[in-house]
XYZ file of N, CA and C in Angstrom:
624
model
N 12.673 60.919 25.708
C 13.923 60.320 26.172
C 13.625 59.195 27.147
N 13.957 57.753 26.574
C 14.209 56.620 28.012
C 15.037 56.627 28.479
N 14.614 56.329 29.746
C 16.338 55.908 30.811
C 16.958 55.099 30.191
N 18.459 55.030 30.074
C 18.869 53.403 29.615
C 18.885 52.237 30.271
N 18.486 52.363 31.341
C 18.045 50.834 32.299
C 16.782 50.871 32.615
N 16.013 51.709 32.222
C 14.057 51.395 32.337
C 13.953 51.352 31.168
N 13.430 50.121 30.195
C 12.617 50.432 29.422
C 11.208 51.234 29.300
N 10.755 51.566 28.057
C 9.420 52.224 27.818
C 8.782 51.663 27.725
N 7.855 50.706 29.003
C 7.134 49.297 28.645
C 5.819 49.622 28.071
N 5.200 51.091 28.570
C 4.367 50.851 27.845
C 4.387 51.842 26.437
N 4.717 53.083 26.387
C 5.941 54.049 25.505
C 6.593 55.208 26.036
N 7.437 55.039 24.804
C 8.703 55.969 24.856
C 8.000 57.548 25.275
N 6.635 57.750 24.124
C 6.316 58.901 24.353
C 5.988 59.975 26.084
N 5.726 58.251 26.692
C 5.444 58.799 28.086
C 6.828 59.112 28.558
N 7.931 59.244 28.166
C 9.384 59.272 29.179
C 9.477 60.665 28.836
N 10.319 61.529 30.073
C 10.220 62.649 30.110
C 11.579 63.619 30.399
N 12.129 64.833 29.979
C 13.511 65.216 30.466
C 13.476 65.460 31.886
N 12.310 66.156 32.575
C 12.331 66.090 33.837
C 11.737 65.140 34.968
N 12.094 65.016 36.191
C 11.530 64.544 37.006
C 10.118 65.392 37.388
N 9.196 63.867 37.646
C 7.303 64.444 38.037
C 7.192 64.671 39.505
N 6.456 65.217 39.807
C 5.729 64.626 41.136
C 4.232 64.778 40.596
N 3.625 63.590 40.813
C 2.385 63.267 40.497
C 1.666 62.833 42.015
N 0.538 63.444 41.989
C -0.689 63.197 42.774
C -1.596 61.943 42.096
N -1.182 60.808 43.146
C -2.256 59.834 42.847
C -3.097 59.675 44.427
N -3.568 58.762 43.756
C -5.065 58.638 44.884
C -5.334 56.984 45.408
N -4.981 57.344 46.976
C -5.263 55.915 47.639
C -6.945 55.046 47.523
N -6.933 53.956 47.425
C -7.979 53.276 47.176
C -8.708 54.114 45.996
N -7.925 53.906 45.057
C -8.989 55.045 43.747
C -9.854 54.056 43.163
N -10.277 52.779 43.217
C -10.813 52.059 42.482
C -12.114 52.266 43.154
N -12.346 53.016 44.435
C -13.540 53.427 44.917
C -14.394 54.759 44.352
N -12.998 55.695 43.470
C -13.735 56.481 43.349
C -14.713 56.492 42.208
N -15.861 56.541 42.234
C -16.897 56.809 41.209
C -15.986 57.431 39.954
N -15.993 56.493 39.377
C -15.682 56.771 37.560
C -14.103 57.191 37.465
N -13.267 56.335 38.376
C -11.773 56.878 38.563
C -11.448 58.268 38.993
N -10.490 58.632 38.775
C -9.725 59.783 39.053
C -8.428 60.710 37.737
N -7.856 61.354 37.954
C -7.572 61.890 37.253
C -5.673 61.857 37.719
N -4.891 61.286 36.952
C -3.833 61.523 37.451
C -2.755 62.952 37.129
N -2.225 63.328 38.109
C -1.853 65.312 37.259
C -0.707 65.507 38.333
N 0.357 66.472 38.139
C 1.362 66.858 39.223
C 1.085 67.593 40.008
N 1.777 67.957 40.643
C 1.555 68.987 41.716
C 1.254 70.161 41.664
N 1.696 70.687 40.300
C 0.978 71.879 39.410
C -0.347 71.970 38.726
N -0.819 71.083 38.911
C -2.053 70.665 38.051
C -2.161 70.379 37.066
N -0.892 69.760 36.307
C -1.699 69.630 35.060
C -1.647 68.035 34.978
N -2.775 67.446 34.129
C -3.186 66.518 33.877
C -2.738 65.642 33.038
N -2.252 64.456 32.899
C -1.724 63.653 32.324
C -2.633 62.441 32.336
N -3.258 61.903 32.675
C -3.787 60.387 32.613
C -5.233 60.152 33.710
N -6.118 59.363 32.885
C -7.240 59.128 33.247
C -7.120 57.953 34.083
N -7.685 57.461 34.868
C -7.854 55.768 35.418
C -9.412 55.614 35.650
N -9.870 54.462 34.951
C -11.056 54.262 34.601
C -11.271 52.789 35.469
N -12.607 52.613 35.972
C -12.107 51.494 37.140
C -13.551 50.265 36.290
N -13.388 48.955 36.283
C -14.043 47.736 36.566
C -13.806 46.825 37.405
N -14.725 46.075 36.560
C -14.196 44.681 37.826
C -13.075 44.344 38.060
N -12.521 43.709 37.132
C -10.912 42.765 36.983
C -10.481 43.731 36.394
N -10.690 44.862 35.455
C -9.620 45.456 34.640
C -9.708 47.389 35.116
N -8.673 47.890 34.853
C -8.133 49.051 35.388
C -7.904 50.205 34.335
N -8.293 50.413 33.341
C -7.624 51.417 32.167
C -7.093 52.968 32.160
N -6.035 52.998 32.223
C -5.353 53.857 31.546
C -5.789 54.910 30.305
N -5.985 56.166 30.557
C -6.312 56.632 29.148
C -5.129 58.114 29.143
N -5.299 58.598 28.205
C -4.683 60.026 28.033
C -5.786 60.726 28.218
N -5.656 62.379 28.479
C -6.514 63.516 28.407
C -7.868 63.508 27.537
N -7.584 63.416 26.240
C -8.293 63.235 24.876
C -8.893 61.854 24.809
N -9.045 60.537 25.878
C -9.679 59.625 26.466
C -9.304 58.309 25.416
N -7.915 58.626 25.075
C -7.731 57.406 24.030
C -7.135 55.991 25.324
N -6.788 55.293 24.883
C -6.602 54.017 25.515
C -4.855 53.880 25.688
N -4.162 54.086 26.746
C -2.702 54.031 27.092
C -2.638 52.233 27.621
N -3.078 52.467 28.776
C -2.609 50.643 29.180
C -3.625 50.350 30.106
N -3.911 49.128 29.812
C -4.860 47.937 31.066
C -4.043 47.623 31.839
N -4.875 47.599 33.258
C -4.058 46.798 34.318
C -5.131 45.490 34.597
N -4.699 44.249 34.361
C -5.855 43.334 34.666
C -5.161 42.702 34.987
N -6.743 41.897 36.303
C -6.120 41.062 37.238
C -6.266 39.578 36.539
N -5.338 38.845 36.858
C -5.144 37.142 37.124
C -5.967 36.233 37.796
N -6.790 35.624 37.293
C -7.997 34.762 38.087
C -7.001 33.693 38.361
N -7.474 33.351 39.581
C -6.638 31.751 40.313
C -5.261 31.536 40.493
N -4.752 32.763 40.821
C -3.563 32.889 40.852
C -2.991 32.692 42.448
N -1.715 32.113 42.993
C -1.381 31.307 44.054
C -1.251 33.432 44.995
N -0.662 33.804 43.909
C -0.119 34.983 44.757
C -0.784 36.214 44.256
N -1.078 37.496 44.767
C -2.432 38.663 43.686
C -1.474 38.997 42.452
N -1.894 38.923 41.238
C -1.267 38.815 39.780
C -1.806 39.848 39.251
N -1.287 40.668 38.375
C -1.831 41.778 37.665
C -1.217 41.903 36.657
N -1.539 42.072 35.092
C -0.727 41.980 33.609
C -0.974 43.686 33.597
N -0.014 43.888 32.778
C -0.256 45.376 31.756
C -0.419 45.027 30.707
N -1.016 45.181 30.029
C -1.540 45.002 28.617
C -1.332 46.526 27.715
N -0.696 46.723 26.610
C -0.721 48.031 26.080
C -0.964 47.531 24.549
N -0.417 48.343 23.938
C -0.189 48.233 22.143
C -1.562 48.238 21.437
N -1.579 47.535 19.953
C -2.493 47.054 19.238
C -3.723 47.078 20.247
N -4.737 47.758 20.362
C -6.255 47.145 20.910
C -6.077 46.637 22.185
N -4.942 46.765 22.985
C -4.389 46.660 24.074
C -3.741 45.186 24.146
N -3.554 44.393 23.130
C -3.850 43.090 23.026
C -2.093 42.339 23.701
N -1.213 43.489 23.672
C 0.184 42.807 23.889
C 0.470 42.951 25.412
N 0.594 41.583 25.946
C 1.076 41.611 27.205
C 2.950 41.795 27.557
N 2.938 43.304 28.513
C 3.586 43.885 28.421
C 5.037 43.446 29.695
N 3.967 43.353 30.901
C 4.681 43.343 32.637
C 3.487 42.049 33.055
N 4.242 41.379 33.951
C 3.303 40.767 34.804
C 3.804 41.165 36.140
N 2.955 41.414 36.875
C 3.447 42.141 38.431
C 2.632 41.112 39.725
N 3.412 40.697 40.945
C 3.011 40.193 41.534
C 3.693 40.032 42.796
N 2.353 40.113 44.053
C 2.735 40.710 45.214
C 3.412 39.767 46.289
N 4.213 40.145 46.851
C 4.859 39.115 47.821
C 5.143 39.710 49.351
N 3.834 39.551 49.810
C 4.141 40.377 50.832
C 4.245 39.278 52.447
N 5.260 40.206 52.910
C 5.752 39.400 54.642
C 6.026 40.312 55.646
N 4.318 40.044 56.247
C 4.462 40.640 57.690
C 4.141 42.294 57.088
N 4.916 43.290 57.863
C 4.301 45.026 57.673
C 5.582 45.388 56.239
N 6.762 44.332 56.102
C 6.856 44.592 54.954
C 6.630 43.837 53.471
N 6.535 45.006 52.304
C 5.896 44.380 51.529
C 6.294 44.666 50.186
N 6.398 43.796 48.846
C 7.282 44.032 47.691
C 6.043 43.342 46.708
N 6.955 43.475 45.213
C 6.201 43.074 44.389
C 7.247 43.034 43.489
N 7.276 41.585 42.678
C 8.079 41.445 41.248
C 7.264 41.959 40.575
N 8.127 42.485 39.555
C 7.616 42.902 38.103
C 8.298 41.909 36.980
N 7.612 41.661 36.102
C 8.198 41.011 35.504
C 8.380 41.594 33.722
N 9.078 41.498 32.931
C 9.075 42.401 31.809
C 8.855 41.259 30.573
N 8.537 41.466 29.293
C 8.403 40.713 28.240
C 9.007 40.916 27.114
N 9.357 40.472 26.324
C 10.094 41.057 24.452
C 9.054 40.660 24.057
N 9.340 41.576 22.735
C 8.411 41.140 21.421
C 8.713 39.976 20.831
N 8.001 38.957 20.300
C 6.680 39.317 20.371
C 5.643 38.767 21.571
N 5.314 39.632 21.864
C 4.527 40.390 23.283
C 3.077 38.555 23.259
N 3.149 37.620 24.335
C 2.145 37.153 24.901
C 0.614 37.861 24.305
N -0.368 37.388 24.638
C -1.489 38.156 24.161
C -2.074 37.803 25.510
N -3.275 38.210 25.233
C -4.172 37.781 26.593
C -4.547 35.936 27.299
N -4.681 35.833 25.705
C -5.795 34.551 25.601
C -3.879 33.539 26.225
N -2.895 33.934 26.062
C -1.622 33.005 26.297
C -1.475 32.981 27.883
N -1.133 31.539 28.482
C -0.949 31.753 29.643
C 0.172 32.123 30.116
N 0.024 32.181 31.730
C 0.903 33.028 32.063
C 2.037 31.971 33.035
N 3.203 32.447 32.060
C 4.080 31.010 32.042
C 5.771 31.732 32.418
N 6.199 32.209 33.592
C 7.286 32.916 34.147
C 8.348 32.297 33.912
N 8.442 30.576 34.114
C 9.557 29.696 33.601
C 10.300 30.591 34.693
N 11.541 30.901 33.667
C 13.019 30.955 34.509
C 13.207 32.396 34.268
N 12.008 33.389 33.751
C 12.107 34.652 33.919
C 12.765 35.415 35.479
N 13.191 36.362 35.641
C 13.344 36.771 36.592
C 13.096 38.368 36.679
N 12.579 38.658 38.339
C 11.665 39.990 37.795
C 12.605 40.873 37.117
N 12.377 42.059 36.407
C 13.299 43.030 35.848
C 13.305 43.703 37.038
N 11.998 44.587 37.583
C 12.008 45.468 38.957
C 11.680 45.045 40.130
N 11.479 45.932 40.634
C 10.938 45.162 42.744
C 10.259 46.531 42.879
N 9.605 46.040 43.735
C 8.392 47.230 44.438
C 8.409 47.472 45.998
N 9.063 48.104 46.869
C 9.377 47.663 48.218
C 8.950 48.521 48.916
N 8.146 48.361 50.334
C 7.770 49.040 50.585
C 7.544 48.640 52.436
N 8.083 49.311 53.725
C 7.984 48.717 54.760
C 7.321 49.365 55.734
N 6.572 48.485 56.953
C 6.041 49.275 58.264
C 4.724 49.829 57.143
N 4.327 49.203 56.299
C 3.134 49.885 55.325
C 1.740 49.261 56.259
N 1.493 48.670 57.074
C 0.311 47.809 57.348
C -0.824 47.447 55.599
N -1.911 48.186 56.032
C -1.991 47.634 55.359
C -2.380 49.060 53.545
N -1.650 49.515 54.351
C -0.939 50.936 52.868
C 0.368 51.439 53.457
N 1.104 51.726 51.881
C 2.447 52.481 52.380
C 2.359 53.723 52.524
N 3.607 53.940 53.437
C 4.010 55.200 53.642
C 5.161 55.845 52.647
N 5.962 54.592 52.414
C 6.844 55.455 51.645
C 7.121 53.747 51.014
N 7.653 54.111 49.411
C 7.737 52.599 49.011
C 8.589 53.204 47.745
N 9.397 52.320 46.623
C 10.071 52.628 45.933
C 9.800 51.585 44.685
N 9.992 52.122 43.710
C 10.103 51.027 42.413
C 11.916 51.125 41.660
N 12.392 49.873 42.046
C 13.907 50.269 41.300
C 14.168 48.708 40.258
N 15.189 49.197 40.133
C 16.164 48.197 38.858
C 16.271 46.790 40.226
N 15.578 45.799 39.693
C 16.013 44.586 40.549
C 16.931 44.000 40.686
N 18.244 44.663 39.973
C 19.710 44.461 39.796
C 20.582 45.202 40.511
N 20.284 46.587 39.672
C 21.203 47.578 40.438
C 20.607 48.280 41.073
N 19.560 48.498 41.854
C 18.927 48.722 42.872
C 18.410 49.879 42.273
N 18.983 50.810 41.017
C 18.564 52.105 40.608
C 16.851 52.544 40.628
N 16.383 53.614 41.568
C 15.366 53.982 41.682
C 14.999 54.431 40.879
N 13.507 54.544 40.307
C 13.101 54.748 38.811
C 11.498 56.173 39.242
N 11.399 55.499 40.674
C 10.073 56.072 41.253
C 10.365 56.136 42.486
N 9.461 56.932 43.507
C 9.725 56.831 44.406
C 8.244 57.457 45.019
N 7.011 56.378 45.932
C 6.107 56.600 46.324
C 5.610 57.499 48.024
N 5.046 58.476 48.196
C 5.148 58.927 49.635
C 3.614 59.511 49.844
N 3.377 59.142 51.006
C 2.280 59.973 51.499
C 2.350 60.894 52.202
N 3.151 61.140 52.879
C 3.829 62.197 53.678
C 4.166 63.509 52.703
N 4.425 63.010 51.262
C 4.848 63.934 50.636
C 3.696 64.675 50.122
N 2.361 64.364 50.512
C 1.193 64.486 49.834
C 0.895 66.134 50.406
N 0.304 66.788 49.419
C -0.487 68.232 49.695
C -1.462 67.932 50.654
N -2.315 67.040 50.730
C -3.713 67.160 51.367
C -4.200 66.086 50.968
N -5.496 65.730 52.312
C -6.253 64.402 51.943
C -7.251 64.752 50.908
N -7.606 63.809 50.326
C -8.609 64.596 49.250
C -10.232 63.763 50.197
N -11.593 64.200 50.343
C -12.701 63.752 51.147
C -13.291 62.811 50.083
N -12.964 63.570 48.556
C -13.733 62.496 47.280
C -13.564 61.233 47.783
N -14.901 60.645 48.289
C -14.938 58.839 48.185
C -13.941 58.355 48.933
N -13.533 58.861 50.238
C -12.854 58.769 50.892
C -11.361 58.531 50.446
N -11.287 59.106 49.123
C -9.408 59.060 49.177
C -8.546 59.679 49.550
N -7.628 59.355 49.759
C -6.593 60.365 50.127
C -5.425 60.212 49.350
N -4.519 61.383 48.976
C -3.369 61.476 48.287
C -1.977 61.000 48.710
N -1.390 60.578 47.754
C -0.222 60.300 47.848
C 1.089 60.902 46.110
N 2.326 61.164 47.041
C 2.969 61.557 45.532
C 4.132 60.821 45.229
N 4.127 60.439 43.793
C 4.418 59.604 43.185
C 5.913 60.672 42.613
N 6.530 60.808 42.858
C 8.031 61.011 42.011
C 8.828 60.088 41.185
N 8.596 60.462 39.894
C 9.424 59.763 38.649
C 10.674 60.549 37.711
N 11.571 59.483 38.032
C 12.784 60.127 37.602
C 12.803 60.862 35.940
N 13.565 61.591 35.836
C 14.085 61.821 34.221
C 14.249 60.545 33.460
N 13.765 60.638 32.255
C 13.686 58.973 31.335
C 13.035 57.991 31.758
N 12.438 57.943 32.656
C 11.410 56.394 33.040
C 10.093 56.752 32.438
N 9.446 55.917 31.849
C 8.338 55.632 31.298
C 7.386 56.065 32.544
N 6.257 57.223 32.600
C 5.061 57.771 33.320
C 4.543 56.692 33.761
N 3.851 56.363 32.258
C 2.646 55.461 32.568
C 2.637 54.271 32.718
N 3.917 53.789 32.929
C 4.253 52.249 33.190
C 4.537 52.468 34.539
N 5.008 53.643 35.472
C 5.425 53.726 36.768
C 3.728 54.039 37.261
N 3.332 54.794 36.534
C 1.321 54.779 37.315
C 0.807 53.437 37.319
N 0.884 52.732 36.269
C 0.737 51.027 36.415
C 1.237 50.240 37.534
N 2.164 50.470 37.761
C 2.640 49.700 38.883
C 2.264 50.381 39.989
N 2.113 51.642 40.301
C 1.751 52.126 41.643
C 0.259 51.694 41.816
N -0.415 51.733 40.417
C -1.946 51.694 41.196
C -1.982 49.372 41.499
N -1.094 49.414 40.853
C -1.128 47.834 41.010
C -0.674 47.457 42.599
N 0.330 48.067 42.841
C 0.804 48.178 44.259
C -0.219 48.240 45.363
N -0.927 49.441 44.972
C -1.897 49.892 46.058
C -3.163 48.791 46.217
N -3.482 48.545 44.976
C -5.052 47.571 45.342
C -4.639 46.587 45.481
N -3.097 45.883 45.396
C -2.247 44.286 45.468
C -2.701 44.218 47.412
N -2.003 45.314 47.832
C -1.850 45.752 48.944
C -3.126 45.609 49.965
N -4.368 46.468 49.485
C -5.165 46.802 49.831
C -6.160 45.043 49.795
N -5.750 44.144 48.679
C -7.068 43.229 48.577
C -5.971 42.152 49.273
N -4.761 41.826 49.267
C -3.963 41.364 50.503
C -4.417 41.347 51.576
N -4.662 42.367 52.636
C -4.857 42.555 53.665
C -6.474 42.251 54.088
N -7.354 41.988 53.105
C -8.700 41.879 53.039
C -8.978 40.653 52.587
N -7.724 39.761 52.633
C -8.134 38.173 52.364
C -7.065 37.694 50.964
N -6.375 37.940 50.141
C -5.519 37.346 49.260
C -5.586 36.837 48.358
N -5.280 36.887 47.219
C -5.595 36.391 46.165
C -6.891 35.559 45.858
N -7.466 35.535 44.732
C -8.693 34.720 44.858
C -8.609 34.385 42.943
């Protein structure tokens, strides 16, 4: 089931009847060979596999869900989702706009037929579909939200406070991710882990 105002950007199959709380992991691109994304019950839903510029997404069974890759030479930190065919269809372009301790991020959404990689990245008179907001975060949030950039409707909702415990692995620590009934999983894990390292390589000097 999709929400009817979130699309399934990256699929339908990820949308769900209930609301998650998912355990993700601050600065996970440190941890040796990613992390494992799973709820609060433990069970496991999604791999994150870490490189240089690119971020992958897998399911349990280690098939390929969505890329998060970054934007070389970009004015502001840029990050595509890439899903579909061989990952080849560009899905979201997300990008950070941050002022002062508070801090946001457009998302931007695409129709078929879907940009590819090799196409540049050309916003024109697009306008974002979502927003990413998040305040008093220095330089990580405490509490931050992903909603409808229209009707403000919350789709996610990010907390560290809400977290079980720090985890010592590679110095991360947890944070939980709550996703509504009908919003696409793995398009809301896309944007959170995009959030966090937008955030994190912001504060450590800015786009490059």
């Amino acid at each position: 089931m999709a929400s009817s105002s979130c699309p399934a950007v990256v699929d339908e199959k990820h949308c769900y009847d209930e609301e998650l709380k998912l355990e993700m992991k601050e600065e996970w691109w440190t941890a040796s060979g990613g992390f494992v994304i799973k709820d609060i019950q433990g069970k496991e839903y999604f791999q994150v596999k870490n490189h240089l510029l690119t971020h992958e997404l897998l399911d349990m069974e280690g098939n390929k869900v969505a890329d998060l890759v970054k934007k070389k030479m970009a004015i502001r930190i840029t990050f595509h989702i890439y899903a579909g065919e061989e990952m080849s269809e560009r899905r979201a372009t997300m990008n950070l706009r941050a002022m002062s301790l508070k801090k946001k991020a457009h998302v931007y959404l695409y129709e078929p037929p879907y940009p590819s990689q090799d196409d540049p990245t050309d916003l024109g008179d697009m306008k974002p579909a979502l927003k990413i907001k998040a305040e008093n975060c220095g330089s990580w949030i405490n509490e931050a939200k992903i909603l409808n950039a229209e009707t403000k409707e919350v789709y996610a909702e990010m907390s560290k406070s809400a977290a079980k415990e720090e985890l010592e692995e590679a110095g991360c620590k947890t944070y939980v991710m709550t996703v509504k009934p009908g919003v696409d999983v793995a398009f809301m894990s896309m944007c959170a882990l995009f959030f966090n390292v937008a955030i994190k390589e912001e504060a450590s000097g800015g786009a490059s």
